Coordinates of C-alpha atoms in Angstrom, one line a residue:
M25 CA -3.1 3.7 6.8
T26 CA -1.0 3.4 10.0
T27 CA -1.0 -0.1 11.4
A28 CA -1.0 -1.0 15.1
I29 CA 1.3 -3.7 16.2
E30 CA -0.2 -6.5 18.2
P31 CA 0.8 -10.2 18.6
T32 CA -0.9 -13.2 17.0
P33 CA 1.1 -16.2 15.9
A34 CA 0.6 -17.3 12.3
D35 CA -0.3 -20.7 10.8
D36 CA 2.1 -23.6 11.1
E37 CA 2.3 -24.0 7.3
F38 CA 2.8 -20.3 6.9
T39 CA 5.8 -19.9 9.3
G40 CA 4.9 -16.5 10.8
T41 CA 5.5 -14.1 13.5
P42 CA 3.5 -11.3 15.0
A43 CA 4.8 -7.9 14.3
E44 CA 5.4 -7.4 18.0
S45 CA 8.6 -9.3 18.6
P46 CA 11.4 -10.9 16.5
A47 CA 13.1 -14.3 16.9
D48 CA 15.9 -14.5 19.3
P49 CA 16.4 -16.7 22.4
A50 CA 17.6 -13.8 24.5
R51 CA 14.5 -11.7 23.6
G52 CA 13.1 -9.9 26.6
A53 CA 9.6 -8.9 27.6
S54 CA 7.5 -7.5 24.7
R55 CA 7.0 -3.8 24.5
E56 CA 5.2 -1.4 22.2
R57 CA 6.7 -1.4 18.7
P58 CA 6.9 1.5 16.3
A59 CA 3.8 1.8 14.1
L60 CA 4.3 0.5 10.5
R61 CA 2.8 2.5 7.6
A62 CA 1.1 -0.1 5.4
D63 CA 0.8 2.5 2.6
D64 CA 4.5 2.9 2.3
P65 CA 6.1 0.0 0.3
C66 CA 9.6 1.0 1.2
E67 CA 8.8 1.0 4.9
C68 CA 6.9 -2.3 4.7
I69 CA 9.7 -4.1 2.7
A70 CA 12.5 -2.8 4.9
A71 CA 10.7 -4.0 8.1
V72 CA 10.4 -7.6 7.0
P73 CA 13.7 -8.9 8.4
A74 CA 13.1 -7.3 11.8
L75 CA 9.5 -8.7 11.8
L76 CA 10.5 -12.2 10.9
G77 CA 13.7 -12.2 12.8
F78 CA 15.8 -13.3 9.7
V79 CA 16.3 -12.3 6.1
P80 CA 14.0 -14.4 3.9
R81 CA 15.1 -15.7 0.6
R82 CA 12.9 -17.3 -2.1
S83 CA 9.9 -16.6 0.0
L84 CA 6.3 -15.3 -0.1
V85 CA 5.9 -12.8 2.8
V86 CA 2.4 -11.7 3.6
Y87 CA 1.1 -8.9 5.9
L88 CA -2.3 -9.6 7.5
L89 CA -4.4 -6.5 8.2
R90 CA -7.0 -7.2 10.8
R91 CA -10.5 -5.8 11.0
P92 CA -10.6 -3.2 13.9
P93 CA -12.9 -3.9 16.8
G94 CA -16.4 -2.6 16.0
G95 CA -15.4 -2.1 12.4
A96 CA -14.2 1.5 12.9
G97 CA -10.8 3.0 12.8
S98 CA -7.6 2.0 11.0
A99 CA -6.7 -1.6 10.3
A100 CA -4.1 -3.3 12.4
L101 CA -1.2 -5.5 11.3
S102 CA -2.0 -8.7 13.1
A103 CA 0.7 -10.9 11.7
V104 CA 3.5 -11.3 9.2
A105 CA 3.9 -14.8 7.7
R106 CA 6.3 -16.5 5.3
H107 CA 6.2 -19.5 3.0
D108 CA 8.9 -21.0 0.8
L109 CA 8.5 -20.0 -2.8
E110 CA 8.8 -23.5 -4.1
P111 CA 5.4 -25.3 -4.0
P112 CA 5.3 -28.3 -6.4
G113 CA 3.6 -27.1 -9.6
R114 CA 0.4 -25.2 -10.1
G115 CA -1.4 -27.3 -7.5
G116 CA 1.1 -26.2 -5.0
W117 CA 0.2 -22.5 -5.6
A118 CA -3.4 -23.3 -5.0
R119 CA -2.7 -25.1 -1.8
L120 CA -0.5 -22.3 -0.6
A121 CA -3.3 -19.8 -1.4
T122 CA -5.8 -22.0 0.5
Q123 CA -3.6 -22.2 3.6
L124 CA -3.1 -18.4 3.6
T125 CA -6.8 -17.8 3.2
A126 CA -7.6 -20.1 6.2
L127 CA -5.1 -18.1 8.3
C128 CA -6.7 -14.9 7.2
V129 CA -10.1 -16.0 8.2
R130 CA -8.9 -17.0 11.7
E131 CA -7.2 -13.6 12.0
N132 CA -10.4 -11.8 11.0
T133 CA -8.3 -10.3 8.2
L134 CA -9.6 -7.3 6.2
A135 CA -6.9 -7.1 3.6
V136 CA -3.5 -8.6 2.7
L137 CA -0.3 -7.1 1.4
A138 CA 2.3 -9.5 -0.1
L139 CA 6.0 -9.4 -0.9
I140 CA 7.7 -11.9 -3.2
V141 CA 11.5 -12.4 -2.6
D142 CA 13.1 -14.2 -5.5
D143 CA 16.7 -13.8 -6.5
R144 CA 15.8 -15.5 -9.9
A145 CA 13.4 -12.6 -10.8
G146 CA 14.4 -10.1 -13.4
A147 CA 13.8 -6.6 -12.1
P148 CA 12.3 -4.1 -14.5
H149 CA 14.9 -2.4 -16.7
S150 CA 17.5 -4.9 -15.4
G151 CA 18.1 -6.4 -18.8
K152 CA 16.2 -9.6 -17.8
P153 CA 12.6 -8.5 -18.2
G154 CA 10.0 -11.1 -17.5
V155 CA 12.2 -13.7 -15.8
R156 CA 9.8 -15.7 -13.5
S157 CA 7.3 -12.9 -13.8
G158 CA 4.8 -15.4 -15.3
R159 CA 5.0 -17.6 -12.2
H160 CA 4.7 -14.7 -9.9
R161 CA 1.6 -13.5 -11.7
Y162 CA 0.1 -17.0 -11.5
L163 CA 0.7 -17.0 -7.8
V164 CA -1.0 -13.6 -7.4
R165 CA -4.0 -14.8 -9.3
A166 CA -4.3 -17.9 -7.1
L167 CA -4.1 -15.7 -4.0
E168 CA -6.7 -13.2 -5.4
R169 CA -9.2 -16.0 -6.1
A170 CA -8.8 -17.7 -2.8
L171 CA -9.0 -14.5 -0.8
A172 CA -11.9 -13.1 -2.8
A173 CA -13.9 -16.2 -1.9
E174 CA -13.7 -15.0 1.7
R175 CA -14.2 -11.3 0.8
I176 CA -10.6 -10.5 1.7
A177 CA -8.7 -8.0 -0.5
L178 CA -5.2 -8.5 -1.9
D179 CA -4.2 -4.8 -1.8
E180 CA -0.7 -4.9 -3.1
V181 CA 1.9 -7.4 -4.2
W182 CA 5.5 -6.2 -4.4
A183 CA 8.6 -8.1 -5.6
V184 CA 12.3 -7.9 -4.9
R185 CA 15.3 -10.0 -5.9
E186 CA 16.8 -9.6 -2.4
L187 CA 16.2 -7.5 0.7
A188 CA 19.0 -5.0 0.8
A189 CA 19.5 -1.2 0.8
G190 CA 19.7 0.3 -2.7
Q191 CA 18.1 -2.8 -4.4
P192 CA 15.0 -2.3 -6.6
W193 CA 11.4 -3.2 -5.7
W194 CA 8.5 -3.2 -8.1
A195 CA 4.8 -4.0 -8.2
V196 CA 4.0 -7.4 -9.7
A197 CA 0.8 -6.0 -11.3
D198 CA 2.6 -3.1 -12.9
P199 CA 6.5 -3.4 -13.0
E200 CA 6.7 0.2 -14.0
V201 CA 5.6 1.1 -10.4
G202 CA 8.6 0.7 -8.1
G203 CA 11.5 2.2 -6.4
V204 CA 14.7 1.6 -4.4
Q205 CA 14.7 -0.2 -1.1
S206 CA 15.7 1.6 2.0
D207 CA 18.1 0.0 4.5
P208 CA 16.4 -2.8 6.5
A209 CA 18.8 -2.2 9.4
A210 CA 17.6 1.4 9.6
S211 CA 13.9 0.7 9.6
P212 CA 12.1 2.0 12.8
I213 CA 11.3 -1.5 13.9
A214 CA 14.9 -2.8 13.4
L215 CA 16.2 0.2 15.3
A216 CA 13.8 -0.4 18.2
E217 CA 15.1 -4.0 18.4
A218 CA 18.7 -2.9 18.2
V219 CA 18.2 -0.9 21.4
D220 CA 17.6 -4.2 23.2
G221 CA 20.7 -5.7 21.7
Y222 CA 18.7 -7.8 19.2
R223 CA 20.4 -8.8 15.9
I224 CA 18.6 -10.1 12.9
K225 CA 19.7 -13.6 11.7
A226 CA 21.0 -13.9 8.2
S227 CA 18.7 -16.7 7.3
R228 CA 16.1 -19.1 8.6
E229 CA 18.9 -21.7 8.8
D230 CA 20.6 -19.5 11.4
L231 CA 17.4 -19.8 13.5
E232 CA 17.3 -23.5 13.1
S233 CA 21.0 -23.7 14.2
L234 CA 19.9 -22.4 17.6
V235 CA 18.3 -25.8 18.3
A236 CA 20.4 -28.0 16.0
V237 CA 22.1 -31.0 17.7
D238 CA 25.9 -30.6 18.0
A239 CA 27.3 -34.1 17.7
Q240 CA 30.6 -33.2 19.5
L241 CA 28.9 -31.5 22.4
C242 CA 26.4 -34.4 22.7
A243 CA 29.4 -36.9 22.9
E244 CA 30.8 -34.8 25.8
V245 CA 27.6 -34.4 27.7
R246 CA 26.2 -38.0 27.2
P247 CA 28.5 -39.6 29.9
E248 CA 27.5 -36.9 32.3
V249 CA 23.8 -37.4 31.6
D250 CA 24.2 -41.2 32.3
R251 CA 26.0 -40.5 35.6
A252 CA 23.5 -37.9 36.6
G253 CA 20.6 -40.3 35.7
I254 CA 22.1 -43.0 38.0
L255 CA 22.5 -40.6 40.9
A256 CA 19.0 -39.2 40.4
G257 CA 17.6 -42.7 40.4
Q258 CA 19.3 -43.5 43.7
R259 CA 18.1 -40.3 45.3
F260 CA 14.5 -40.9 44.0
R261 CA 14.4 -44.4 45.6
T262 CA 15.7 -43.0 48.8
A263 CA 13.1 -40.2 48.8
I264 CA 10.3 -42.7 48.2
F265 CA 11.5 -44.9 51.0
R266 CA 11.7 -41.9 53.4
D267 CA 8.4 -40.3 52.1
E268 CA 10.4 -37.2 51.1
L269 CA 9.4 -37.0 47.4
D270 CA 8.5 -33.3 47.6
R271 CA 11.8 -32.5 49.2
Y272 CA 13.6 -34.5 46.4
R273 CA 11.7 -32.6 43.7
R274 CA 12.4 -29.3 45.4
S275 CA 16.1 -30.0 45.3
L276 CA 15.9 -30.8 41.6
L277 CA 14.0 -27.6 40.9
N278 CA 16.4 -25.5 42.9
R279 CA 19.3 -27.0 40.8
V280 CA 17.6 -25.9 37.7
L281 CA 17.1 -22.4 39.1
D282 CA 20.8 -22.3 40.1
R283 CA 21.8 -23.0 36.5
V284 CA 19.5 -20.2 35.3
A285 CA 21.1 -17.9 37.8
A286 CA 24.5 -18.9 36.7
L287 CA 23.7 -18.1 33.1
A288 CA 22.2 -14.8 34.1
S289 CA 25.4 -13.8 36.0
D290 CA 28.3 -15.1 34.0
G291 CA 26.8 -16.8 31.0
T292 CA 28.4 -20.2 31.4
V293 CA 27.1 -23.7 32.4
D294 CA 29.5 -26.7 32.2
A295 CA 28.7 -30.2 30.8
R296 CA 27.9 -31.6 34.3
A297 CA 25.5 -28.8 35.1
L298 CA 23.8 -29.3 31.7
A299 CA 23.5 -33.0 32.4
E300 CA 22.0 -32.5 35.9
T301 CA 19.5 -30.0 34.4
A302 CA 18.4 -32.5 31.7
V303 CA 17.9 -35.2 34.3
A304 CA 16.0 -32.9 36.6
L305 CA 13.6 -32.1 33.7
R306 CA 12.7 -35.7 33.4
D307 CA 10.6 -35.3 36.5
P308 CA 7.2 -34.1 35.2
T309 CA 6.6 -31.8 38.3
V310 CA 9.9 -30.1 37.9
R311 CA 9.4 -29.7 34.1
D312 CA 5.9 -28.3 34.6
A313 CA 7.3 -25.8 37.2
A314 CA 10.0 -24.7 34.8
F315 CA 7.4 -23.2 32.4
A316 CA 7.0 -20.4 34.9
L317 CA 10.5 -19.2 34.2
A318 CA 9.2 -17.8 30.8
G319 CA 7.3 -15.2 32.8
G320 CA 9.9 -14.4 35.3
L321 CA 12.7 -11.8 35.6
R322 CA 15.3 -14.4 34.4
A323 CA 13.3 -15.4 31.3
E324 CA 16.2 -14.6 29.0
A325 CA 18.7 -16.7 30.9
A326 CA 16.2 -19.6 31.1
A327 CA 15.7 -19.4 27.3
R328 CA 19.5 -19.6 26.8
L329 CA 19.6 -22.6 29.0
W330 CA 16.9 -24.4 27.1
A331 CA 18.7 -23.6 23.8
Q332 CA 22.0 -25.0 25.1
L333 CA 20.2 -28.2 26.2
C334 CA 18.6 -28.6 22.8
R335 CA 22.1 -28.7 21.2
V336 CA 23.6 -31.3 23.6
L337 CA 20.7 -33.7 24.1
T338 CA 18.9 -36.3 22.1
G339 CA 15.6 -38.2 22.4
S340 CA 13.1 -37.4 25.1
D341 CA 15.6 -35.2 27.0
R342 CA 16.0 -33.0 23.9
A343 CA 12.2 -32.9 23.5
E344 CA 11.7 -31.5 27.0
A345 CA 14.3 -28.7 26.5
A346 CA 13.0 -27.9 23.0
T347 CA 9.4 -27.7 24.4
L348 CA 10.5 -25.2 27.1
F349 CA 12.4 -23.2 24.5
G350 CA 9.5 -23.2 22.1
Y351 CA 7.1 -22.1 24.9
S352 CA 9.5 -19.3 25.8
A353 CA 9.5 -18.1 22.2
Y354 CA 5.7 -18.5 21.8
T355 CA 5.0 -16.4 24.9
R356 CA 7.2 -13.6 23.4
G357 CA 5.0 -13.7 20.3
D358 CA 7.8 -15.2 18.3
G359 CA 6.0 -17.7 16.0
V360 CA 8.9 -18.5 13.8
L361 CA 11.3 -19.6 16.5
A362 CA 8.5 -21.3 18.5
G363 CA 7.5 -23.4 15.5
I364 CA 11.2 -24.4 14.9
A365 CA 11.7 -25.4 18.5
L366 CA 8.4 -27.3 18.8
R367 CA 9.1 -29.2 15.6
A368 CA 12.4 -30.2 17.0
A369 CA 10.7 -31.4 20.2
L370 CA 8.2 -33.5 18.2
E371 CA 10.9 -34.9 16.0
S372 CA 12.8 -36.1 19.1
D373 CA 9.6 -37.4 20.8
P374 CA 6.5 -37.5 18.6
D375 CA 4.3 -38.4 21.6
H376 CA 5.3 -35.4 23.7
T377 CA 1.9 -34.2 24.9
V378 CA 2.8 -30.6 25.8
A379 CA 4.8 -30.0 22.6
R380 CA 1.9 -31.3 20.5
L381 CA -0.6 -29.1 22.4
L382 CA 1.6 -26.0 21.9
D383 CA 2.2 -26.8 18.3
T384 CA -1.5 -27.2 17.7
A385 CA -2.1 -23.9 19.5
L386 CA 0.5 -22.1 17.4
G387 CA -1.0 -23.6 14.2
T388 CA -4.5 -22.5 15.1
G389 CA -3.5 -19.0 15.9
M390 CA -3.9 -18.9 19.6
P391 CA -2.4 -15.6 20.8
P392 CA 0.6 -15.6 23.1
H393 CA -1.2 -14.2 26.2
E394 CA -3.4 -17.3 26.2
V395 CA -0.6 -19.8 26.3
R396 CA 1.1 -17.7 29.0
K397 CA -1.4 -19.2 31.4
L398 CA 0.7 -22.3 31.4
A399 CA 3.3 -20.3 33.4
Y400 CA 0.7 -19.8 36.2
S401 CA 0.2 -23.5 36.3
G402 CA 3.9 -23.9 36.6
R403 CA 4.1 -21.4 39.4
A404 CA 1.4 -23.4 41.3
K405 CA 3.4 -26.6 40.9
A406 CA 6.5 -24.9 42.2
A407 CA 4.6 -23.4 45.2
E408 CA 3.5 -27.0 46.1
L409 CA 7.2 -27.8 46.5
G410 CA 7.9 -24.7 48.5
V411 CA 9.5 -22.7 45.8
E412 CA 8.1 -19.2 45.0
F413 CA 8.1 -17.7 41.5
D414 CA 7.5 -14.0 40.7
L415 CA 5.8 -13.5 37.4
R416 CA 5.9 -10.1 35.6
A417 CA 2.9 -8.0 36.3
D418 CA 2.1 -7.7 32.6
W419 CA 2.3 -11.4 31.9
L420 CA -1.4 -12.0 31.0
Q421 CA -2.0 -8.7 29.2
P422 CA -2.9 -9.1 25.5

């Protein structure tokens, strides 16, 4: 069976990604990906790091095969999702299986393939037979029962100690069935991403570091943010007095666009520019307009700007930047990075309305082309201020 690649974000609990695009803040517009052969274990296993955007460890990775429209033709790979392999006790396995099944139902899943990545496992003929194999078989039984209740097949379950060329893989149901892994870096999907300059992260922690607060940078930027906030307050009061609020907001938005242009050209933005951008995003109209950048020709530069802001800000300012960064990742079909960024936003400001809405949309499986509509709303906000945005022609295409 040859799977078609199409984007659908995975459940929040199952940190997932569509097979369409990996996790990177500089990721460009999505394009057609190489087809993945679901009947070839070596190819499926090798593709995992490119599909997730990082190399998973101690994880359950699942491939969701969607029912084709009309019920005819080959199944399509709708999503690849991942869960930590450390649920508490047997009840944890059951909850994990229930969450996966709920995701499968939302995705109209026909069948599931699974991969267990566990460095503590003893590979067949390795001298450590049976190490953790009992736990893995219990997990498989829990998955089979939960999926069968919804008439979803668990086709294959493979296991590896690590994802690396030359390392063994084997079938959990019959460890005598197995082979040697091919090089993940040489998988067709990974090679397609390499053409775009994309590099797979070594771990999920590497992805989280993209939005992690840098205490030293925060200390450098904080005084600039305070100064920029005072100046902005003065200009806002003057604009209100002169009935020039739109003009004031247009100047703020243009400053944000200038920072994006600077990143696009030479890749640098200093502490003062970052602070002025953070203060500009405090204005709801400017922030809403900034969502349109995710669909523009400088989407990559905008994503880098939001990522930089995430690292140097705290509180509600950080929440605004993380929400924009999460939205940018979501619209590219990057569920893993979107989930990380949106959680960072909600940790900084639990009441952030847009972050909560996007997080809910991601968790319920809303496809990227649906949330891309927010960029059109942003473009309309910018137009009201006299600023024109050009969105890519394919922006709303599924």
